[in-house]
Amino acid sequence: MATGHVALDSTGVEAGEPVSNSTEEPYEAARRPVINDFSIQVATVNGSGSQSANIILLRSIFGMGIPVSGKNLFPSNIAGLPTWYTIRASKQGYVARKEEIDVLVALNAETAKEDILALPAGSVAIYEEAANLKQYRNDVICYPVPFDKLTAAACPEAKLRKLVKNMIYVGVVAKLISLDLNVVEAAVRRQFAKKQKAADLNWAAIQAGYDYATQSITKQDPFALERMHATDGKIIIDGNAAAALGALFAGVTVVTWYPITPSSSVVEQLIGYLKKYRVEPDGKASFAVVQAEDELAAVGMVLGAGWAGARSMTATSGPGISLMAEFVGLGYFTELPGVIFDIQRVGPSTGLPTRTSQGDILSVATLSHGDTKHVMLLPASVKECFEFAGAAFDLTERLQTPIFVLSDLDLGMNNWMSEPFEYPEKPLDRGKVLTAEDLKRLGGFARYKDVDGDGIPYRTLPGTDHPLAAYFVRGSGHNERAVYTEKPDDYQNLMERLNRKFETARTLVPAPVVVQTGKSKIGLIAYGTSDFAVTESRDQMKKEYGVETDYLRIRAFPFTREVHEFVASHERVYVIEQNRDAQMLSLLKLDLPAAEAVKLRSIRHFNGLPIDARSVTNALVIEENL
Amino acid sequence: MATTTAPTPKVNRLGLPAIDYRGSKTTLCAGCGHNAISERIIDAFYEMGVKSERVIKLSGIGCSSKSPAYFLSRSHGFNSVHGRMPSVATGALLANKTVQAIGVSGDGDTASIGMGQFAHLMRRNLPLIYIIEDNGVYGLTKGQFSATADLGSKLKTGVINDLPPIDTCALAIQLGATFVGRSFSGDKKQLTAMLKAAVAHKGTVMLDVISPCVTFNDHEGSTKSYKYMQEHEEAISEAGFVPFFEDIAIDYDAGTTYDVTMHDGSHLHLRKLHDSYNPTDRVAAVKALMEAHDRNEVLTGVFYIDTEKPNFTDLLNLADEPLATLPQERTRPSKEVLAEIMSKLA
């Protein structure tokens, strides 16, 4: 896809001007082959059914044992607007977005010119013959393909041609990059597992594309695949499905939601799993799912269910988070459990609803009015989406406070390779709940009393059959016995205990992942999906500039001891994140001693596309005067 | 020789005295209609022999929403946020469908800020008794009009209401509530009978109870004052309630009285006071309400009842036991299930 400055920087060609008729070939056919290390971008029109084709390509590369990642850059639209799918094969296992495209499949006439102009020199463009894109670039290897003609021949039914055309490019690309056809067929059969006819038709189209490329295209580019074994035993899944599975295996019982991109597929996929795995032998459900009237109601239901003892959750994105603000403050102040997944997208307001960001960090950390603060878990892989979903339910019941899991569109809606998820062997932690028997033994309880010194009080569940079980939840001032009070000391004691509870949270949340040599003065801090780019950038820094960096990946707020130690042990610490206002850096500043806070520097990426390694490296090079 | 025995305190079918159903001391104004409603709730739950421990009581924000603290002190209570008690009640009842739920709201809490959640609560037919303590003004913020205030009614400050009222009963009927009525906090007999029937009903019960605000809306020119209600209340039916555990045969005239069999076997007898009255006909009910408005009457009674429509927890086909406390064996699928899912993703 064209990203403005990149188009000009990489080609030097003024957009819109055809290149003068030159007969020179600026590239050499005998370039050194580039094996298992390139990216493919498919530009199509939203609603044209290209998603299946792209997944087949992704799955085929995965099936050849080559590390691969896919990113769908789609518009907020049902049909008609441009969409791009990028697939990156990387023998080193890098899965961050790569800015440069090596192979373009330009099938959207509307963006085709822009798309080819954005390519770096020496890359490949595959396009509909009639579009004659070669006129715009003489430094790009062009493979015009008569897609329409091939499609018509492969698919007698006119109304299916739009879909089948996508498979033609799969075939052409398969031939050009040396995909194993057996692996491709397996991917097709998998994609259309329940539709034999569709599988046959699509497979035939792929073969037609493959045959055309074999007979009519002379390969001039260096990009090719060779079999590896780096994906053996791995799975492919999107982050939202992983989060849904995490909730399923955490024993979620009440799920409420209001549809919003990019979070809808968390609940949609969870519904699928619940229906399959949580209907009891008598046909009844061990779960309830409610599509609420809005996010206010969704979170109200979550807290009501949490109060009554259920493992409850909702999933939303930025605008929904804003709507939940008041209720979440009540949840914090009255100490109710509930899990809220925030699949972040670009704001403010509607923003870029189908693009990714890490822009909700600050607003979630202190969501609501008054002195509130919330525990946030920050997964950086599909595996962590699964694991942190489980952890969130244990933490919310243990801490009796709403817990947020902050994923983002990139992680949530894209497909990622992963080690298979491990079964959670630890029993569910249902927290400090007193039963009628406990009350008989204890002779009563005080709902908001800090009995254990960890700031976490004991609770009873509504319906507990004991005359002393009841207490009154109120958002207004309350004392240890949950009785209404406006006394200054009562309020202050309550707020201080909530602070002690937050300190306890610090010891329970996932610790950061630290990669430290002990020699470097430069520390990098990142979280969530910025991890992929930072990991790759650290290698670039070492390889290209000989600079070693240490790295800490934050996995939760409040920050654990290790974060303080990491900052203390480095001279300069770069906080890399995907928002404009350096939100995590701001949170760190609030938490760190002043002498440490001054070490923090910011690297930000916030154009709606996932952060890439080169952007991080370039920023580091400037900051470090390399 | 004369012997004296201590008088046996009056108890209900659970052997509990009425005092066990009380709450803490009210902090509302003396004479507030809401206090009378709390008394009637205590009466109804006592007389029905409901175990308070098995009840949850919820509210939003406002004077009305303070009142759950003043009844059933052995019940778990939840004073939530303004206009959004329905969602909290929904979540709680999904977590534990075995408890009896009562929610108290006000006219501001329901008809303005809470309109969205009110509408969807009615639609879902959640098994909840939803009471609007309706006085036409915002009391806690000192006397602004609410959306149920009648056109032309006057505030103490002389401000005239120039917008039409929302009839929460007509709305509730249209939206799918299965038990809709209006009463008056001063009408002890009618309100108690309706509340007892509400306890026996297993869907959403929407009771709009006119409850005068003695401080801000009980003056001349108010249409929610004690005096106005005495002069303008018009009962469409008379409610008699026979609980399932009382073996009483009541003579009633089938030509003038509807006998409604409740879910628990109790009977609600609704004696017609208006010729056109039919509590099973939604259209007739809404028509009667509209016509009463035009006549400046405050129509009371049970307007509509449907004991057949499945409630929300039935609709979701929930397990019999509370979801909240299902054991881990029933909520966390097995290791084999995860292995199966993983193998499909490989």
mmCIF file of N, CA, C and O in Angstrom, chain A residues 333-335 445-449 457-458 460 469-485 490 494 497, chain B residues 24 69 76-77 79:
data_model
loop_
_atom_site.group_PDB
_atom_site.id
_atom_site.type_symbol
_atom_site.label_atom_id
_atom_site.label_comp_id
_atom_site.label_asym_id
_atom_site.label_seq_id
_atom_site.Cartn_x
_atom_site.Cartn_y
_atom_site.Cartn_z
ATOM 1 N N PHE A 333 -14.256 1.148 42.976
ATOM 2 C CA PHE A 333 -14.548 1.676 44.309
ATOM 3 C C PHE A 333 -15.336 0.677 45.160
ATOM 4 O O PHE A 333 -15.197 0.628 46.378
ATOM 5 N N THR A 334 -16.176 -0.124 44.502
ATOM 6 C CA THR A 334 -16.971 -1.090 45.266
ATOM 7 C C THR A 334 -16.346 -2.483 45.215
ATOM 8 O O THR A 334 -16.866 -3.412 45.806
ATOM 9 N N GLU A 335 -15.262 -2.615 44.477
ATOM 10 C CA GLU A 335 -14.434 -3.825 44.457
ATOM 11 C C GLU A 335 -15.163 -5.039 43.876
ATOM 12 O O GLU A 335 -15.418 -6.030 44.544
ATOM 13 N N PHE A 445 -18.997 -11.066 59.138
ATOM 14 C CA PHE A 445 -17.829 -10.531 58.421
ATOM 15 C C PHE A 445 -18.053 -9.059 58.128
ATOM 16 O O PHE A 445 -19.173 -8.554 58.210
ATOM 17 N N ALA A 446 -16.969 -8.363 57.844
ATOM 18 C CA ALA A 446 -17.045 -6.957 57.443
ATOM 19 C C ALA A 446 -16.516 -6.869 56.020
ATOM 20 O O ALA A 446 -15.347 -7.163 55.760
ATOM 21 N N ARG A 447 -17.385 -6.498 55.091
ATOM 22 C CA ARG A 447 -17.093 -6.583 53.665
ATOM 23 C C ARG A 447 -15.805 -5.883 53.245
ATOM 24 O O ARG A 447 -15.074 -6.365 52.397
ATOM 25 N N TYR A 448 -15.558 -4.726 53.853
ATOM 26 C CA TYR A 448 -14.409 -3.949 53.350
ATOM 27 C C TYR A 448 -13.281 -3.845 54.372
ATOM 28 O O TYR A 448 -12.544 -2.865 54.413
ATOM 29 N N LYS A 449 -13.141 -4.874 55.197
ATOM 30 C CA LYS A 449 -12.074 -4.865 56.203
ATOM 31 C C LYS A 449 -10.846 -5.592 55.657
ATOM 32 O O LYS A 449 -10.947 -6.655 55.056
ATOM 33 N N PRO A 457 -10.194 -7.383 50.802
ATOM 34 C CA PRO A 457 -11.151 -7.827 51.806
ATOM 35 C C PRO A 457 -11.828 -9.140 51.388
ATOM 36 O O PRO A 457 -11.553 -9.675 50.319
ATOM 37 N N TYR A 458 -12.701 -9.624 52.235
ATOM 38 C CA TYR A 458 -13.477 -10.829 51.918
ATOM 39 C C TYR A 458 -14.863 -10.424 51.441
ATOM 40 O O TYR A 458 -15.387 -9.386 51.817
ATOM 41 N N THR A 460 -18.979 -11.909 50.184
ATOM 42 C CA THR A 460 -19.950 -12.995 50.105
ATOM 43 C C THR A 460 -20.696 -12.820 48.791
ATOM 44 O O THR A 460 -20.711 -11.719 48.228
ATOM 45 N N ALA A 469 -24.862 -12.752 55.818
ATOM 46 C CA ALA A 469 -24.095 -12.752 54.561
ATOM 47 C C ALA A 469 -24.235 -11.441 53.789
ATOM 48 O O ALA A 469 -23.323 -11.023 53.096
ATOM 49 N N ALA A 470 -25.382 -10.786 53.930
ATOM 50 C CA ALA A 470 -25.673 -9.663 53.046
ATOM 51 C C ALA A 470 -24.809 -8.449 53.352
ATOM 52 O O ALA A 470 -24.415 -8.202 54.493
ATOM 53 N N TYR A 471 -24.502 -7.703 52.325
ATOM 54 C CA TYR A 471 -23.885 -6.385 52.474
ATOM 55 C C TYR A 471 -24.428 -5.522 51.350
ATOM 56 O O TYR A 471 -25.041 -6.021 50.401
ATOM 57 N N PHE A 472 -24.191 -4.245 51.467
ATOM 58 C CA PHE A 472 -24.785 -3.307 50.517
ATOM 59 C C PHE A 472 -23.688 -2.653 49.679
ATOM 60 O O PHE A 472 -22.802 -1.997 50.212
ATOM 61 N N VAL A 473 -23.759 -2.866 48.390
ATOM 62 C CA VAL A 473 -22.790 -2.253 47.468
ATOM 63 C C VAL A 473 -23.258 -0.840 47.173
ATOM 64 O O VAL A 473 -24.387 -0.642 46.742
ATOM 65 N N ARG A 474 -22.394 0.106 47.395
ATOM 66 C CA ARG A 474 -22.782 1.488 47.073
ATOM 67 C C ARG A 474 -21.581 2.254 46.570
ATOM 68 O O ARG A 474 -20.474 2.123 47.063
ATOM 69 N N GLY A 475 -21.835 3.079 45.573
ATOM 70 C CA GLY A 475 -20.778 3.920 45.019
ATOM 71 C C GLY A 475 -20.483 5.110 45.909
ATOM 72 O O GLY A 475 -19.483 5.803 45.725
ATOM 73 N N SER A 476 -21.355 5.338 46.882
ATOM 74 C CA SER A 476 -21.103 6.432 47.817
ATOM 75 C C SER A 476 -20.170 5.930 48.920
ATOM 76 O O SER A 476 -19.872 4.742 49.011
ATOM 77 N N GLY A 477 -19.725 6.875 49.773
ATOM 78 C CA GLY A 477 -18.777 6.524 50.833
ATOM 79 C C GLY A 477 -19.288 5.375 51.691
ATOM 80 O O GLY A 477 -20.475 5.309 52.005
ATOM 81 N N HIS A 478 -18.392 4.467 52.008
ATOM 82 C CA HIS A 478 -18.791 3.343 52.850
ATOM 83 C C HIS A 478 -17.647 2.979 53.782
ATOM 84 O O HIS A 478 -16.479 3.152 53.455
ATOM 85 N N ASN A 479 -18.024 2.444 54.940
ATOM 86 C CA ASN A 479 -16.994 2.054 55.902
ATOM 87 C C ASN A 479 -16.683 0.571 55.756
ATOM 88 O O ASN A 479 -17.139 -0.080 54.815
ATOM 89 N N GLU A 480 -15.920 0.057 56.694
ATOM 90 C CA GLU A 480 -15.502 -1.351 56.602
ATOM 91 C C GLU A 480 -16.680 -2.317 56.567
ATOM 92 O O GLU A 480 -16.585 -3.407 56.027
ATOM 93 N N ARG A 481 -17.788 -1.900 57.172
ATOM 94 C CA ARG A 481 -18.955 -2.778 57.202
ATOM 95 C C ARG A 481 -19.913 -2.468 56.045
ATOM 96 O O ARG A 481 -21.071 -2.885 56.055
ATOM 97 N N ALA A 482 -19.438 -1.727 55.062
ATOM 98 C CA ALA A 482 -20.225 -1.394 53.868
ATOM 99 C C ALA A 482 -21.401 -0.490 54.194
ATOM 100 O O ALA A 482 -22.377 -0.443 53.451
ATOM 101 N N VAL A 483 -21.314 0.224 55.310
ATOM 102 C CA VAL A 483 -22.391 1.132 55.705
ATOM 103 C C VAL A 483 -22.062 2.531 55.191
ATOM 104 O O VAL A 483 -20.903 2.954 55.207
ATOM 105 N N TYR A 484 -23.097 3.227 54.766
ATOM 106 C CA TYR A 484 -22.939 4.580 54.226
ATOM 107 C C TYR A 484 -22.216 5.473 55.229
ATOM 108 O O TYR A 484 -22.519 5.480 56.423
ATOM 109 N N THR A 485 -21.265 6.252 54.748
ATOM 110 C CA THR A 485 -20.562 7.181 55.626
ATOM 111 C C THR A 485 -20.030 8.352 54.816
ATOM 112 O O THR A 485 -19.694 8.203 53.638
ATOM 113 N N ASP A 490 -13.148 7.626 57.375
ATOM 114 C CA ASP A 490 -13.635 6.419 56.698
ATOM 115 C C ASP A 490 -13.266 6.446 55.219
ATOM 116 O O ASP A 490 -12.799 5.451 54.660
ATOM 117 N N LEU A 494 -10.482 4.002 53.365
ATOM 118 C CA LEU A 494 -10.898 3.157 52.248
ATOM 119 C C LEU A 494 -9.966 3.376 51.049
ATOM 120 O O LEU A 494 -9.480 2.424 50.434
ATOM 121 N N ARG A 497 -6.624 1.850 51.649
ATOM 122 C CA ARG A 497 -6.624 0.388 51.515
ATOM 123 C C ARG A 497 -6.655 -0.018 50.042
ATOM 124 O O ARG A 497 -5.977 -0.956 49.625
ATOM 125 N N SER B 24 -32.556 -0.600 57.195
ATOM 126 C CA SER B 24 -32.094 0.421 58.129
ATOM 127 C C SER B 24 -33.041 1.622 58.078
ATOM 128 O O SER B 24 -33.915 1.712 57.222
ATOM 129 N N ALA B 69 -31.933 0.395 50.808
ATOM 130 C CA ALA B 69 -31.287 0.269 52.132
ATOM 131 C C ALA B 69 -32.324 0.200 53.244
ATOM 132 O O ALA B 69 -32.005 -0.202 54.361
ATOM 133 N N HIS B 76 -28.732 -9.049 49.848
ATOM 134 C CA HIS B 76 -27.626 -8.342 49.213
ATOM 135 C C HIS B 76 -28.202 -7.156 48.433
ATOM 136 O O HIS B 76 -29.192 -7.320 47.711
ATOM 137 N N GLY B 77 -27.576 -5.991 48.584
ATOM 138 C CA GLY B 77 -28.081 -4.798 47.921
ATOM 139 C C GLY B 77 -27.038 -4.165 47.013
ATOM 140 O O GLY B 77 -25.834 -4.356 47.205
ATOM 141 N N ASN B 79 -26.570 -0.418 45.096
ATOM 142 C CA ASN B 79 -26.932 0.935 44.689
ATOM 143 C C ASN B 79 -25.939 1.303 43.570
ATOM 144 O O ASN B 79 -24.784 1.570 43.839
#
